PDB file of C-alpha atoms in Angstrom:
ATOM      1  CA  MET A 219      50.835 -17.071 328.381  1.00  0.00           C
ATOM      2  CA  LYS A 220      47.754 -15.071 327.672  1.00  0.00           C
ATOM      3  CA  LYS A 221      47.912 -13.474 331.119  1.00  0.00           C
ATOM      4  CA  PHE A 222      51.567 -12.585 330.578  1.00  0.00           C
ATOM      5  CA  LEU A 223      50.859 -10.773 327.285  1.00  0.00           C
ATOM      6  CA  LEU A 224      47.967  -8.813 328.831  1.00  0.00           C
ATOM      7  CA  GLY A 225      50.176  -7.807 331.721  1.00  0.00           C
ATOM      8  CA  THR A 226      52.916  -6.625 329.388  1.00  0.00           C
ATOM      9  CA  VAL A 227      50.467  -4.474 327.343  1.00  0.00           C
ATOM     10  CA  ALA A 228      49.114  -2.908 330.529  1.00  0.00           C
ATOM     11  CA  LEU A 229      52.628  -2.076 331.738  1.00  0.00           C
ATOM     12  CA  ILE A 230      53.512  -0.380 328.430  1.00  0.00           C
ATOM     13  CA  ALA A 231      50.257   1.609 328.537  1.00  0.00           C
ATOM     14  CA  PHE A 232      51.060   3.017 331.990  1.00  0.00           C
ATOM     15  CA  ALA A 233      54.759   3.621 331.212  1.00  0.00           C
ATOM     16  CA  ALA A 234      54.259   5.587 327.959  1.00  0.00           C
ATOM     17  CA  PRO A 235      52.737   8.727 329.531  1.00  0.00           C
ATOM     18  CA  ALA A 236      55.432   8.766 332.172  1.00  0.00           C
ATOM     19  CA  ALA A 237      58.176   8.556 329.547  1.00  0.00           C
ATOM     20  CA  ALA A 238      56.611  11.311 327.481  1.00  0.00           C
ATOM     21  CA  ALA A 239      56.512  13.532 330.545  1.00  0.00           C
ATOM     22  CA  ASP A 240      60.250  13.046 331.043  1.00  0.00           C
ATOM     23  CA  LEU A 241      61.070  14.219 327.475  1.00  0.00           C
ATOM     24  CA  ALA A 242      62.639  17.747 327.136  1.00  0.00           C
ATOM     25  CA  ALA A 243      60.397  20.580 325.839  1.00  0.00           C
ATOM     26  CA  ARG A 244      60.810  21.585 322.207  1.00  0.00           C
ATOM     27  CA  PRO A 245      63.414  24.460 322.002  1.00  0.00           C
ATOM     28  CA  TYR A 246      62.108  27.969 321.129  1.00  0.00           C
ATOM     29  CA  THR A 247      63.100  29.171 317.698  1.00  0.00           C
ATOM     30  CA  LYS A 248      63.246  32.996 317.123  1.00  0.00           C
ATOM     31  CA  ALA A 249      61.272  34.283 314.173  1.00  0.00           C
ATOM     32  CA  PRO A 250      63.385  35.497 311.205  1.00  0.00           C
ATOM     33  CA  ALA A 251      64.342  39.165 311.376  1.00  0.00           C
ATOM     34  CA  MET A 252      62.297  41.606 309.311  1.00  0.00           C
ATOM     35  CA  ILE A 253      64.085  42.961 306.211  1.00  0.00           C
ATOM     36  CA  ALA A 254      63.615  46.632 305.386  1.00  0.00           C
ATOM     37  CA  ALA A 255      64.258  47.862 301.867  1.00  0.00           C
ATOM     38  CA  VAL A 256      66.529  50.949 301.792  1.00  0.00           C
ATOM     39  CA  TYR A 257      66.465  53.147 298.703  1.00  0.00           C
ATOM     40  CA  ASP A 258      69.967  54.086 297.570  1.00  0.00           C
ATOM     41  CA  TRP A 259      70.247  57.370 295.612  1.00  0.00           C
ATOM     42  CA  SER A 260      73.764  56.714 294.412  1.00  0.00           C
ATOM     43  CA  GLY A 261      74.463  56.408 290.711  1.00  0.00           C
ATOM     44  CA  PHE A 262      74.167  58.130 287.344  1.00  0.00           C
ATOM     45  CA  TYR A 263      70.793  59.329 286.162  1.00  0.00           C
ATOM     46  CA  VAL A 264      69.213  60.843 283.093  1.00  0.00           C
ATOM     47  CA  GLY A 265      65.756  62.384 282.781  1.00  0.00           C
ATOM     48  CA  ALA A 266      63.299  64.779 281.239  1.00  0.00           C
ATOM     49  CA  ASN A 267      61.516  67.829 282.633  1.00  0.00           C
ATOM     50  CA  GLY A 268      58.817  70.271 281.701  1.00  0.00           C
ATOM     51  CA  GLY A 269      57.047  73.211 283.259  1.00  0.00           C
ATOM     52  CA  TRP A 270      56.686  76.985 283.316  1.00  0.00           C
ATOM     53  CA  GLY A 271      58.998  79.984 283.631  1.00  0.00           C
ATOM     54  CA  SER A 272      58.940  83.755 284.023  1.00  0.00           C
ATOM     55  CA  SER A 273      61.756  86.179 283.306  1.00  0.00           C
ATOM     56  CA  ARG A 274      61.857  89.796 284.555  1.00  0.00           C
ATOM     57  CA  ASN A 275      63.563  92.182 282.097  1.00  0.00           C
ATOM     58  CA  CYS A 276      64.254  95.862 282.785  1.00  0.00           C
ATOM     59  CA  TYR A 277      65.567  98.200 280.088  1.00  0.00           C
ATOM     60  CA  THR A 278      67.544 101.407 280.615  1.00  0.00           C
ATOM     61  CA  ASN A 279      68.585 103.493 277.603  1.00  0.00           C
ATOM     62  CA  THR A 280      72.247 104.651 277.756  1.00  0.00           C
ATOM     63  CA  ALA A 281      73.064 105.744 274.175  1.00  0.00           C
ATOM     64  CA  ILE A 282      71.341 106.813 270.949  1.00  0.00           C
ATOM     65  CA  LEU A 283      73.061 106.239 267.591  1.00  0.00           C
ATOM     66  CA  GLY A 284      76.228 105.450 269.466  1.00  0.00           C
ATOM     67  CA  ILE A 285      76.216 108.695 271.490  1.00  0.00           C
ATOM     68  CA  GLY A 286      75.989 108.334 275.239  1.00  0.00           C
ATOM     69  CA  VAL A 287      73.014 109.925 277.015  1.00  0.00           C
ATOM     70  CA  PRO A 288      71.969 110.171 280.661  1.00  0.00           C
ATOM     71  CA  PRO A 289      70.388 106.823 281.629  1.00  0.00           C
ATOM     72  CA  VAL A 290      66.644 106.770 281.040  1.00  0.00           C
ATOM     73  CA  SER A 291      64.454 103.926 282.257  1.00  0.00           C
ATOM     74  CA  GLU A 292      62.348 102.301 279.571  1.00  0.00           C
ATOM     75  CA  GLY A 293      60.407 100.129 282.025  1.00  0.00           C
ATOM     76  CA  CYS A 294      60.185  96.440 282.813  1.00  0.00           C
ATOM     77  CA  HIS A 295      58.158  93.439 281.725  1.00  0.00           C
ATOM     78  CA  ASP A 296      57.769  89.742 282.502  1.00  0.00           C
ATOM     79  CA  ALA A 297      58.504  87.240 279.736  1.00  0.00           C
ATOM     80  CA  THR A 298      56.535  84.046 280.541  1.00  0.00           C
ATOM     81  CA  GLY A 299      55.835  80.700 278.933  1.00  0.00           C
ATOM     82  CA  GLY A 300      56.503  77.002 278.822  1.00  0.00           C
ATOM     83  CA  THR A 301      59.696  75.021 278.866  1.00  0.00           C
ATOM     84  CA  ALA A 302      60.842  71.411 278.299  1.00  0.00           C
ATOM     85  CA  GLY A 303      64.210  69.715 278.380  1.00  0.00           C
ATOM     86  CA  GLY A 304      66.405  67.152 279.938  1.00  0.00           C
ATOM     87  CA  GLN A 305      69.041  66.610 282.616  1.00  0.00           C
ATOM     88  CA  ILE A 306      71.909  64.240 283.359  1.00  0.00           C
ATOM     89  CA  GLY A 307      73.833  63.869 286.585  1.00  0.00           C
ATOM     90  CA  TYR A 308      75.463  61.763 289.231  1.00  0.00           C
ATOM     91  CA  ARG A 309      74.665  61.344 292.935  1.00  0.00           C
ATOM     92  CA  TRP A 310      76.385  59.589 295.821  1.00  0.00           C
ATOM     93  CA  GLN A 311      74.829  58.865 299.174  1.00  0.00           C
ATOM     94  CA  SER A 312      76.563  58.793 302.603  1.00  0.00           C
ATOM     95  CA  GLY A 313      74.166  57.867 305.390  1.00  0.00           C
ATOM     96  CA  ASN A 314      71.105  60.031 304.859  1.00  0.00           C
ATOM     97  CA  TRP A 315      73.039  62.755 303.038  1.00  0.00           C
ATOM     98  CA  VAL A 316      73.066  62.845 299.237  1.00  0.00           C
ATOM     99  CA  PHE A 317      75.516  64.859 297.090  1.00  0.00           C
ATOM    100  CA  GLY A 318      75.406  65.382 293.362  1.00  0.00           C
ATOM    101  CA  LEU A 319      76.356  67.187 290.176  1.00  0.00           C
ATOM    102  CA  GLU A 320      73.965  67.908 287.315  1.00  0.00           C
ATOM    103  CA  ALA A 321      73.761  69.516 283.857  1.00  0.00           C
ATOM    104  CA  GLN A 322      70.387  70.601 282.476  1.00  0.00           C
ATOM    105  CA  GLY A 323      69.414  71.991 279.056  1.00  0.00           C
ATOM    106  CA  ASN A 324      65.963  73.346 278.158  1.00  0.00           C
ATOM    107  CA  TRP A 325      64.097  74.736 275.213  1.00  0.00           C
ATOM    108  CA  ALA A 326      61.985  77.741 276.277  1.00  0.00           C
ATOM    109  CA  ASP A 327      59.312  80.055 274.927  1.00  0.00           C
ATOM    110  CA  PHE A 328      59.296  82.935 277.449  1.00  0.00           C
ATOM    111  CA  ARG A 329      57.812  86.070 275.838  1.00  0.00           C
ATOM    112  CA  GLY A 330      56.874  89.510 277.138  1.00  0.00           C
ATOM    113  CA  SER A 331      56.834  93.212 276.302  1.00  0.00           C
ATOM    114  CA  ASN A 332      56.103  96.723 277.528  1.00  0.00           C
ATOM    115  CA  PRO A 333      55.761 100.159 275.871  1.00  0.00           C
ATOM    116  CA  SER A 334      58.999 102.113 276.226  1.00  0.00           C
ATOM    117  CA  LEU A 335      58.816 104.995 278.705  1.00  0.00           C
ATOM    118  CA  ALA A 336      61.675 106.692 276.887  1.00  0.00           C
ATOM    119  CA  THR A 337      59.647 107.022 273.652  1.00  0.00           C
ATOM    120  CA  LEU A 338      56.391 107.817 275.438  1.00  0.00           C
ATOM    121  CA  GLY A 339      54.971 104.495 274.353  1.00  0.00           C
ATOM    122  CA  LEU A 340      55.557 104.958 270.626  1.00  0.00           C
ATOM    123  CA  SER A 341      57.867 101.944 270.605  1.00  0.00           C
ATOM    124  CA  THR A 342      57.680  98.703 272.555  1.00  0.00           C
ATOM    125  CA  ASN A 343      60.505  96.599 273.999  1.00  0.00           C
ATOM    126  CA  ARG A 344      59.962  92.853 273.518  1.00  0.00           C
ATOM    127  CA  THR A 345      61.991  89.996 275.063  1.00  0.00           C
ATOM    128  CA  LYS A 346      62.089  86.295 274.201  1.00  0.00           C
ATOM    129  CA  ILE A 347      64.112  83.593 275.952  1.00  0.00           C
ATOM    130  CA  ASP A 348      64.638  80.650 273.577  1.00  0.00           C
ATOM    131  CA  ALA A 349      66.698  78.366 275.786  1.00  0.00           C
ATOM    132  CA  PHE A 350      68.546  78.078 279.070  1.00  0.00           C
ATOM    133  CA  GLY A 351      71.024  75.764 280.782  1.00  0.00           C
ATOM    134  CA  LEU A 352      71.909  74.995 284.398  1.00  0.00           C
ATOM    135  CA  PHE A 353      75.145  73.534 285.717  1.00  0.00           C
ATOM    136  CA  THR A 354      74.778  72.807 289.442  1.00  0.00           C
ATOM    137  CA  GLY A 355      75.939  71.028 292.539  1.00  0.00           C
ATOM    138  CA  GLN A 356      73.399  69.444 294.885  1.00  0.00           C
ATOM    139  CA  ILE A 357      73.152  68.526 298.564  1.00  0.00           C
ATOM    140  CA  GLY A 358      70.127  66.716 299.961  1.00  0.00           C
ATOM    141  CA  TYR A 359      68.721  64.668 302.859  1.00  0.00           C
ATOM    142  CA  ALA A 360      66.972  61.386 302.186  1.00  0.00           C
ATOM    143  CA  TRP A 361      64.255  59.624 304.102  1.00  0.00           C
ATOM    144  CA  ASN A 362      64.547  56.247 302.355  1.00  0.00           C
ATOM    145  CA  ASN A 363      62.953  56.929 298.902  1.00  0.00           C
ATOM    146  CA  ALA A 364      62.059  60.595 299.569  1.00  0.00           C
ATOM    147  CA  LEU A 365      64.772  63.193 298.911  1.00  0.00           C
ATOM    148  CA  LEU A 366      64.725  66.932 299.741  1.00  0.00           C
ATOM    149  CA  TYR A 367      67.582  68.803 298.103  1.00  0.00           C
ATOM    150  CA  VAL A 368      68.993  72.254 297.346  1.00  0.00           C
ATOM    151  CA  LYS A 369      71.152  73.154 294.395  1.00  0.00           C
ATOM    152  CA  GLY A 370      73.246  76.026 293.116  1.00  0.00           C
ATOM    153  CA  GLY A 371      75.680  76.912 290.344  1.00  0.00           C
ATOM    154  CA  ALA A 372      75.842  78.574 286.938  1.00  0.00           C
ATOM    155  CA  ALA A 373      73.082  79.422 284.504  1.00  0.00           C
ATOM    156  CA  VAL A 374      73.038  80.569 280.885  1.00  0.00           C
ATOM    157  CA  THR A 375      70.115  82.041 278.899  1.00  0.00           C
ATOM    158  CA  ASP A 376      69.744  82.589 275.146  1.00  0.00           C
ATOM    159  CA  ASN A 377      67.839  85.844 274.522  1.00  0.00           C
ATOM    160  CA  ARG A 378      66.450  88.041 271.772  1.00  0.00           C
ATOM    161  CA  TYR A 379      65.486  91.669 272.330  1.00  0.00           C
ATOM    162  CA  ASP A 380      63.277  93.560 269.817  1.00  0.00           C
ATOM    163  CA  GLY A 381      62.155  97.149 269.506  1.00  0.00           C
ATOM    164  CA  VAL A 382      58.845  97.332 267.637  1.00  0.00           C
ATOM    165  CA  ILE A 383      56.453 100.039 266.588  1.00  0.00           C
ATOM    166  CA  THR A 384      53.678  99.915 269.180  1.00  0.00           C
ATOM    167  CA  GLY A 385      50.513  98.382 267.731  1.00  0.00           C
ATOM    168  CA  ALA A 386      52.072  97.637 264.346  1.00  0.00           C
ATOM    169  CA  ASN A 387      54.359  94.708 265.242  1.00  0.00           C
ATOM    170  CA  ILE A 388      57.053  96.090 262.914  1.00  0.00           C
ATOM    171  CA  VAL A 389      60.548  95.430 264.272  1.00  0.00           C
ATOM    172  CA  ILE A 390      62.705  98.584 264.116  1.00  0.00           C
ATOM    173  CA  ASP A 391      65.837  97.306 265.924  1.00  0.00           C
ATOM    174  CA  ARG A 392      67.130  94.132 267.514  1.00  0.00           C
ATOM    175  CA  ALA A 393      69.796  92.673 269.802  1.00  0.00           C
ATOM    176  CA  SER A 394      70.544  89.222 271.106  1.00  0.00           C
ATOM    177  CA  ASP A 395      72.895  87.480 273.570  1.00  0.00           C
ATOM    178  CA  SER A 396      73.777  84.379 275.495  1.00  0.00           C
ATOM    179  CA  ARG A 397      74.382  85.588 279.029  1.00  0.00           C
ATOM    180  CA  TRP A 398      75.831  83.781 282.033  1.00  0.00           C
ATOM    181  CA  GLY A 399      74.696  84.156 285.612  1.00  0.00           C
ATOM    182  CA  GLY A 400      73.955  82.146 288.723  1.00  0.00           C
ATOM    183  CA  THR A 401      71.130  79.928 289.964  1.00  0.00           C
ATOM    184  CA  VAL A 402      69.805  78.471 293.239  1.00  0.00           C
ATOM    185  CA  GLY A 403      66.982  76.001 293.593  1.00  0.00           C
ATOM    186  CA  VAL A 404      65.165  73.499 295.774  1.00  0.00           C
ATOM    187  CA  GLY A 405      63.448  70.225 294.933  1.00  0.00           C
ATOM    188  CA  LEU A 406      61.515  67.306 296.373  1.00  0.00           C
ATOM    189  CA  GLU A 407      62.074  63.947 294.723  1.00  0.00           C
ATOM    190  CA  TYR A 408      60.357  60.581 295.292  1.00  0.00           C
ATOM    191  CA  GLY A 409      61.617  57.190 294.193  1.00  0.00           C
ATOM    192  CA  PHE A 410      58.519  55.305 293.009  1.00  0.00           C
ATOM    193  CA  ALA A 411      60.441  52.256 291.647  1.00  0.00           C
ATOM    194  CA  PRO A 412      63.967  50.878 292.198  1.00  0.00           C
ATOM    195  CA  ASN A 413      65.439  52.978 289.368  1.00  0.00           C
ATOM    196  CA  TRP A 414      62.763  55.601 288.737  1.00  0.00           C
ATOM    197  CA  SER A 415      62.008  58.825 290.527  1.00  0.00           C
ATOM    198  CA  ALA A 416      59.870  61.940 290.027  1.00  0.00           C
ATOM    199  CA  ALA A 417      60.444  65.452 291.385  1.00  0.00           C
ATOM    200  CA  VAL A 418      59.053  68.951 291.610  1.00  0.00           C
ATOM    201  CA  GLU A 419      61.713  71.676 291.452  1.00  0.00           C
ATOM    202  CA  TYR A 420      61.879  75.481 291.768  1.00  0.00           C
ATOM    203  CA  ASP A 421      64.881  77.513 290.493  1.00  0.00           C
ATOM    204  CA  HIS A 422      65.728  81.195 290.535  1.00  0.00           C
ATOM    205  CA  LEU A 423      68.200  82.584 287.948  1.00  0.00           C
ATOM    206  CA  PHE A 424      70.301  85.696 288.649  1.00  0.00           C
ATOM    207  CA  MET A 425      71.353  86.885 285.208  1.00  0.00           C
ATOM    208  CA  GLY A 426      72.607  90.399 286.106  1.00  0.00           C
ATOM    209  CA  THR A 427      72.776  93.448 283.861  1.00  0.00           C
ATOM    210  CA  GLN A 428      74.429  93.712 280.447  1.00  0.00           C
ATOM    211  CA  ASN A 429      74.684  96.590 278.009  1.00  0.00           C
ATOM    212  CA  LYS A 430      73.390  95.590 274.596  1.00  0.00           C
ATOM    213  CA  ALA A 431      73.887  97.402 271.253  1.00  0.00           C
ATOM    214  CA  PHE A 432      70.726  97.373 269.124  1.00  0.00           C
ATOM    215  CA  ASN A 433      71.052  97.261 265.326  1.00  0.00           C
ATOM    216  CA  GLY A 434      68.433  98.730 263.030  1.00  0.00           C
ATOM    217  CA  VAL A 435      66.047  96.481 261.110  1.00  0.00           C
ATOM    218  CA  PHE A 436      63.553  99.005 259.661  1.00  0.00           C
ATOM    219  CA  PRO A 437      63.745 101.458 257.950  1.00  0.00           C
ATOM    220  CA  ILE A 438      67.574 101.331 257.898  1.00  0.00           C
ATOM    221  CA  ALA A 439      69.288  97.996 258.598  1.00  0.00           C
ATOM    222  CA  GLY A 440      72.579  97.536 260.339  1.00  0.00           C
ATOM    223  CA  VAL A 441      72.840 100.953 262.082  1.00  0.00           C
ATOM    224  CA  ASN A 442      73.558 101.050 265.831  1.00  0.00           C
ATOM    225  CA  THR A 443      70.285 102.678 266.876  1.00  0.00           C
ATOM    226  CA  ARG A 444      70.694 102.573 270.661  1.00  0.00           C
ATOM    227  CA  ASN A 445      72.330 100.940 273.653  1.00  0.00           C
ATOM    228  CA  ASP A 446      70.388  99.607 276.624  1.00  0.00           C
ATOM    229  CA  ASP A 447      71.360  98.191 279.967  1.00  0.00           C
ATOM    230  CA  ILE A 448      69.092  95.119 280.318  1.00  0.00           C
ATOM    231  CA  ARG A 449      68.735  93.534 283.753  1.00  0.00           C
ATOM    232  CA  GLN A 450      67.337  90.027 283.831  1.00  0.00           C
ATOM    233  CA  ASP A 451      66.346  87.297 286.304  1.00  0.00           C
ATOM    234  CA  ALA A 452      64.013  84.323 285.982  1.00  0.00           C
ATOM    235  CA  ASP A 453      61.935  81.876 288.018  1.00  0.00           C
ATOM    236  CA  LEU A 454      61.302  78.289 286.951  1.00  0.00           C
ATOM    237  CA  VAL A 455      58.945  75.570 288.178  1.00  0.00           C
ATOM    238  CA  THR A 456      59.411  72.143 286.590  1.00  0.00           C
ATOM    239  CA  VAL A 457      58.302  68.543 287.004  1.00  0.00           C
ATOM    240  CA  ARG A 458      61.060  66.022 286.449  1.00  0.00           C
ATOM    241  CA  VAL A 459      61.289  62.268 285.860  1.00  0.00           C
ATOM    242  CA  ASN A 460      64.661  60.487 286.249  1.00  0.00           C
ATOM    243  CA  TYR A 461      65.980  57.018 285.463  1.00  0.00           C
ATOM    244  CA  ARG A 462      68.980  56.024 287.613  1.00  0.00           C
ATOM    245  CA  TRP A 463      71.501  53.208 287.317  1.00  0.00           C
ATOM    246  CA  GLY A 464      74.434  52.132 289.467  1.00  0.00           C
ATOM    247  CA  GLY A 465      72.834  52.302 292.913  1.00  0.00           C
ATOM    248  CA  PRO A 466      70.519  49.375 293.723  1.00  0.00           C
ATOM    249  CA  VAL A 467      67.966  49.094 296.464  1.00  0.00           C
ATOM    250  CA  ILE A 468      69.724  47.284 299.377  1.00  0.00           C
ATOM    251  CA  ALA A 469      68.395  45.162 302.252  1.00  0.00           C
ATOM    252  CA  LYS A 470      68.820  46.358 305.831  1.00  0.00           C
ATOM    253  CA  TYR A 471      68.200  44.035 308.789  1.00  0.00           C
TER     254      TYR A 471
END
């Protein structure tokens, strides 16, 4: 009996490796596909901006005390300063192309002046832009969370024009307006979080030429002292931060 058990154990020992060799190899399992996050620019957004601006203003005298005169250039000056404001808009993305609409409103403090050539420097023309607005359409191209875009549309500026006695800072006449024009711009925006992005933007404003009637302030108030054609344009550089909702980051296999 003992010999039979020993023989059985020996047979099993020799048979086990042979049986294992006959077993099929473990099937190959493909590694899971990599998932790439794709930034989607679609959705509504709201944000804030701040930066610097410069407005070019050129005066040409066309009338004195309501009586027309041959046009006389009074010279030009740049009104420069800081700006801050906000924007709201909507974008939708198709492939790599991004389209959008935006409204922007800014407080501004652009100031500048030059001695009038028409008065041989005895008076100075001074310009101040208090605010501006932009209403634009956008088209851009996205590389995932980086977006390069151009924009264009309408612009409006709120302006005050003063004539002052040179060196005395005494206002002798004044005019103001809210004028409409056009704008074009370009920006580079980067999505640094699923719903947050930051951008740098440049805009040029074409505000055209308007004839303004100046009213006296000193020594006689309310009298139409002169009329000037005032040509204006502006350049803006701003940094923007936006918060977007409605367009989540999606997975792409």
